[in-house]
Amino acid sequence: MAKMLMDMAAESLVSLEIFFLTLLFAIPLALPVALARMSKCAPLRIFISGYLLIMRGTPLILQLIFVFYVPLKIFLALNIDVAYDRFVAVIIAFVLNYAAYFAEIYRGGIESIPKGQYEAGKVLGFTKNQTFFRIVLPQVVKRILPALSNEVITLVKDTALASTLAVPELFHYAKTASSQKFSTTPIFVAGVFYFIMNWAVAKAFSVAEKKLSYYR
């Protein structure tokens, strides 16, 4: 039992790596996607709307399979010898998926800010960009935190889908150990690990909301 716990703790580091790398790339990527979604340029807006529809309208597990196997088949068809790592495919799929969800959360937050905020910034001598980043964005962050926390908590649980591509993360190990031992104990233990990680995420967002309470 002790060895299993140690092994699962080690594999949970892979799950955490997927989690943090997804946030590292998806959170900043979501902002330009959200702005493009609100753009006055029709072709850009239509393209981004299509991307959002696909990412939000299809299962993440299907996107994982597509991102790994389709490029691999293309490389093989073109006789290109490229080492396409499964972990890299997982990160790409997760980032593209979560950037879409975060972008819609950002868009909702941005559009909830009264237009008078932009006019006030103009009166104070700020440029449009300065008004957005100094006045509007801090308020947006405060407003979107609850919705953002829900998506981040979902991300913790979704890391289990990396097992679809046989990436040796926590849930992949739990399934393998469960099959070898003919026991569901490893699955339940993995559930405890996910619960602890989600508790930490929820606590972090709770602290962040309290820190930003001065925007009320």
Tab-separated table of C-alpha atoms in Angstrom:
chain	number	residue	atom	x	y	z
A	1	MET	CA	0.000	0.000	0.000
A	2	ALA	CA	2.823	2.379	0.920
A	3	LYS	CA	4.590	1.707	-2.394
A	4	MET	CA	1.362	2.297	-4.301
A	5	LEU	CA	0.843	5.643	-2.553
A	6	MET	CA	4.416	6.691	-3.360
A	7	ASP	CA	4.016	5.660	-7.002
A	8	MET	CA	0.714	7.500	-7.291
A	9	ALA	CA	2.233	10.603	-5.698
A	10	ALA	CA	4.987	10.464	-8.322
A	11	GLU	CA	2.490	10.056	-11.174
A	12	SER	CA	0.393	12.920	-9.799
A	13	LEU	CA	3.366	15.162	-10.626
A	14	VAL	CA	2.713	14.424	-14.313
A	15	SER	CA	-0.941	15.403	-13.804
A	16	LEU	CA	0.190	18.626	-12.129
A	17	GLU	CA	2.599	19.280	-15.010
A	18	ILE	CA	-0.282	18.966	-17.498
A	19	PHE	CA	-2.396	21.228	-15.279
A	20	PHE	CA	0.170	24.028	-14.909
A	21	LEU	CA	1.386	23.940	-18.525
A	22	THR	CA	-2.220	24.190	-19.727
A	23	LEU	CA	-2.831	27.226	-17.518
A	24	LEU	CA	0.521	28.754	-18.492
A	25	PHE	CA	-0.373	28.793	-22.188
A	26	ALA	CA	-4.199	28.823	-22.217
A	27	ILE	CA	-4.787	31.785	-19.880
A	28	PRO	CA	-2.735	34.314	-21.922
A	29	LEU	CA	-3.850	32.808	-25.256
A	30	ALA	CA	-7.501	33.245	-24.291
A	31	LEU	CA	-7.244	37.049	-24.138
A	32	PRO	CA	-6.377	37.667	-27.823
A	33	VAL	CA	-8.940	35.004	-28.762
A	34	ALA	CA	-11.616	36.865	-26.782
A	35	LEU	CA	-10.632	40.190	-28.344
A	36	ALA	CA	-10.685	38.619	-31.813
A	37	ARG	CA	-14.154	37.238	-31.061
A	38	MET	CA	-15.302	40.827	-30.413
A	39	SER	CA	-13.414	42.255	-33.373
A	40	LYS	CA	-15.138	44.388	-36.009
A	41	CYS	CA	-13.234	42.425	-38.656
A	42	ALA	CA	-15.862	39.957	-39.892
A	43	PRO	CA	-13.491	37.266	-41.348
A	44	LEU	CA	-11.472	37.174	-38.114
A	45	ARG	CA	-14.597	37.074	-35.981
A	46	ILE	CA	-16.106	34.249	-38.069
A	47	PHE	CA	-12.849	32.239	-37.934
A	48	ILE	CA	-12.603	32.561	-34.150
A	49	SER	CA	-16.302	31.750	-33.738
A	50	GLY	CA	-15.712	28.553	-35.715
A	51	TYR	CA	-12.733	27.646	-33.551
A	52	LEU	CA	-14.763	28.246	-30.376
A	53	LEU	CA	-17.671	26.196	-31.715
A	54	ILE	CA	-15.423	23.231	-32.494
A	55	MET	CA	-13.503	23.354	-29.221
A	56	ARG	CA	-16.619	23.741	-27.070
A	57	GLY	CA	-18.849	21.519	-29.180
A	58	THR	CA	-16.704	18.378	-29.314
A	59	PRO	CA	-15.399	16.201	-26.451
A	60	LEU	CA	-11.881	16.851	-25.195
A	61	ILE	CA	-11.122	13.143	-25.511
A	62	LEU	CA	-11.896	13.354	-29.248
A	63	GLN	CA	-9.657	16.419	-29.581
A	64	LEU	CA	-6.810	14.535	-27.871
A	65	ILE	CA	-7.101	11.695	-30.360
A	66	PHE	CA	-7.306	14.109	-33.309
A	67	VAL	CA	-4.314	16.231	-32.233
A	68	PHE	CA	-2.110	13.168	-31.824
A	69	TYR	CA	-3.129	10.796	-34.616
A	70	VAL	CA	-3.975	13.170	-37.475
A	71	PRO	CA	-0.588	14.967	-37.571
A	72	LEU	CA	1.100	11.579	-37.103
A	73	LYS	CA	-0.699	10.160	-40.147
A	74	ILE	CA	0.191	13.278	-42.151
A	75	PHE	CA	3.870	12.902	-41.210
A	76	LEU	CA	3.806	9.233	-42.221
A	77	ALA	CA	2.030	9.991	-45.516
A	78	LEU	CA	4.684	12.580	-46.366
A	79	ASN	CA	7.503	10.251	-45.258
A	80	ILE	CA	8.564	12.792	-42.650
A	81	ASP	CA	10.419	11.183	-39.766
A	82	VAL	CA	9.305	13.268	-36.780
A	83	ALA	CA	9.219	12.152	-33.158
A	84	TYR	CA	5.782	13.400	-32.141
A	85	ASP	CA	5.593	13.036	-28.387
A	86	ARG	CA	2.299	12.014	-26.762
A	87	PHE	CA	2.788	14.428	-23.883
A	88	VAL	CA	3.233	17.340	-26.326
A	89	ALA	CA	0.008	16.329	-28.086
A	90	VAL	CA	-1.804	16.318	-24.741
A	91	ILE	CA	-0.594	19.826	-23.906
A	92	ILE	CA	-1.558	21.174	-27.356
A	93	ALA	CA	-5.055	19.675	-27.136
A	94	PHE	CA	-5.606	20.897	-23.579
A	95	VAL	CA	-4.366	24.416	-24.365
A	96	LEU	CA	-6.546	24.761	-27.473
A	97	ASN	CA	-9.579	23.442	-25.592
A	98	TYR	CA	-9.240	25.493	-22.422
A	99	ALA	CA	-8.214	28.669	-24.251
A	100	ALA	CA	-11.629	28.515	-25.947
A	101	TYR	CA	-13.494	28.242	-22.646
A	102	PHE	CA	-11.370	30.906	-20.960
A	103	ALA	CA	-11.866	33.209	-23.969
A	104	GLU	CA	-15.643	33.096	-23.612
A	105	ILE	CA	-15.311	33.806	-19.892
A	106	TYR	CA	-13.061	36.781	-20.684
A	107	ARG	CA	-15.504	38.023	-23.314
A	108	GLY	CA	-18.385	37.915	-20.868
A	109	GLY	CA	-16.320	39.813	-18.303
A	110	ILE	CA	-15.145	42.456	-20.783
A	111	GLU	CA	-18.628	43.055	-22.153
A	112	SER	CA	-20.013	43.442	-18.619
A	113	ILE	CA	-17.890	46.561	-18.036
A	114	PRO	CA	-19.894	49.761	-18.691
A	115	LYS	CA	-18.800	51.776	-21.753
A	116	GLY	CA	-18.435	54.766	-19.451
A	117	GLN	CA	-15.212	53.237	-18.115
A	118	TYR	CA	-13.590	53.714	-21.519
A	119	GLU	CA	-14.903	57.258	-21.755
A	120	ALA	CA	-13.544	58.035	-18.281
A	121	GLY	CA	-10.140	56.710	-19.304
A	122	LYS	CA	-10.187	58.915	-22.394
A	123	VAL	CA	-10.990	61.956	-20.250
A	124	LEU	CA	-8.029	61.104	-18.006
A	125	GLY	CA	-5.747	61.101	-21.039
A	126	PHE	CA	-5.300	57.334	-21.336
A	127	THR	CA	-5.040	55.643	-24.712
A	128	LYS	CA	-7.514	52.857	-25.522
A	129	ASN	CA	-4.927	50.200	-24.646
A	130	GLN	CA	-3.964	51.931	-21.400
A	131	THR	CA	-7.621	52.200	-20.415
A	132	PHE	CA	-8.154	48.504	-21.106
A	133	PHE	CA	-5.121	47.199	-19.225
A	134	ARG	CA	-5.122	49.694	-16.335
A	135	ILE	CA	-8.818	50.253	-15.709
A	136	VAL	CA	-10.943	47.620	-17.405
A	137	LEU	CA	-8.863	44.432	-17.120
A	138	PRO	CA	-8.442	44.535	-13.291
A	139	GLN	CA	-12.231	44.772	-12.952
A	140	VAL	CA	-12.705	41.971	-15.471
A	141	VAL	CA	-10.361	39.698	-13.484
A	142	LYS	CA	-12.434	40.255	-10.351
A	143	ARG	CA	-15.708	39.494	-12.147
A	144	ILE	CA	-14.555	36.343	-13.924
A	145	LEU	CA	-12.813	34.645	-10.997
A	146	PRO	CA	-15.814	32.470	-9.956
A	147	ALA	CA	-16.382	31.217	-13.523
A	148	LEU	CA	-12.639	30.815	-14.049
A	149	SER	CA	-12.302	28.784	-10.847
A	150	ASN	CA	-14.964	26.342	-12.090
A	151	GLU	CA	-13.039	25.752	-15.323
A	152	VAL	CA	-9.719	25.342	-13.508
A	153	ILE	CA	-11.261	22.792	-11.144
A	154	THR	CA	-12.612	20.939	-14.180
A	155	LEU	CA	-9.101	21.039	-15.664
A	156	VAL	CA	-7.712	19.172	-12.643
A	157	LYS	CA	-10.180	16.339	-13.286
A	158	ASP	CA	-9.715	16.463	-17.069
A	159	THR	CA	-5.997	15.692	-16.728
A	160	ALA	CA	-7.190	12.092	-16.307
A	161	LEU	CA	-8.095	12.124	-20.018
A	162	ALA	CA	-4.380	12.174	-20.849
A	163	SER	CA	-4.530	8.422	-20.182
A	164	THR	CA	-6.338	8.196	-23.543
A	165	LEU	CA	-2.953	8.652	-25.213
A	166	ALA	CA	-1.243	6.390	-22.648
A	167	VAL	CA	0.528	9.300	-20.956
A	168	PRO	CA	1.666	7.928	-17.580
A	169	GLU	CA	-0.231	10.315	-15.318
A	170	LEU	CA	-2.165	9.603	-12.103
A	171	PHE	CA	-5.321	8.047	-13.557
A	172	HIS	CA	-3.357	5.957	-16.072
A	173	TYR	CA	-1.354	4.470	-13.200
A	174	ALA	CA	-4.539	3.913	-11.145
A	175	LYS	CA	-6.215	2.012	-14.003
A	176	THR	CA	-3.130	-0.122	-14.581
A	177	ALA	CA	-2.710	-0.898	-10.872
A	178	SER	CA	-6.408	-1.690	-10.560
A	179	SER	CA	-6.192	-4.212	-13.424
A	180	GLN	CA	-3.065	-5.837	-12.011
A	181	LYS	CA	-4.421	-6.115	-8.465
A	182	PHE	CA	-8.028	-6.907	-9.476
A	183	SER	CA	-9.052	-4.194	-7.039
A	184	THR	CA	-10.775	-0.827	-7.251
A	185	THR	CA	-8.674	0.556	-4.376
A	186	PRO	CA	-6.174	2.362	-6.672
A	187	ILE	CA	-9.083	4.122	-8.424
A	188	PHE	CA	-10.507	5.345	-5.123
A	189	VAL	CA	-7.048	6.439	-3.932
A	190	ALA	CA	-6.622	8.399	-7.191
A	191	GLY	CA	-9.959	10.051	-6.422
A	192	VAL	CA	-8.544	11.222	-3.091
A	193	PHE	CA	-5.516	12.712	-4.888
A	194	TYR	CA	-7.800	14.606	-7.309
A	195	PHE	CA	-9.915	15.817	-4.400
A	196	ILE	CA	-6.844	17.190	-2.597
A	197	MET	CA	-5.653	18.968	-5.739
A	198	ASN	CA	-9.077	20.484	-6.318
A	199	TRP	CA	-9.285	21.588	-2.703
A	200	ALA	CA	-5.975	23.435	-3.153
A	201	VAL	CA	-7.270	25.106	-6.340
A	202	ALA	CA	-10.535	26.159	-4.686
A	203	LYS	CA	-8.624	27.543	-1.711
A	204	ALA	CA	-6.285	29.525	-3.978
A	205	PHE	CA	-9.214	31.112	-5.826
A	206	SER	CA	-10.961	31.893	-2.549
A	207	VAL	CA	-7.873	33.776	-1.366
A	208	ALA	CA	-7.611	35.577	-4.720
A	209	GLU	CA	-11.254	36.704	-4.512
A	210	LYS	CA	-10.653	38.122	-1.027
A	211	LYS	CA	-7.536	39.955	-2.254
A	212	LEU	CA	-9.582	41.577	-5.021
A	213	SER	CA	-12.537	42.467	-2.788
A	214	TYR	CA	-11.565	46.160	-2.958
A	215	TYR	CA	-13.175	46.281	-6.435
A	216	ARG	CA	-16.647	45.947	-4.882
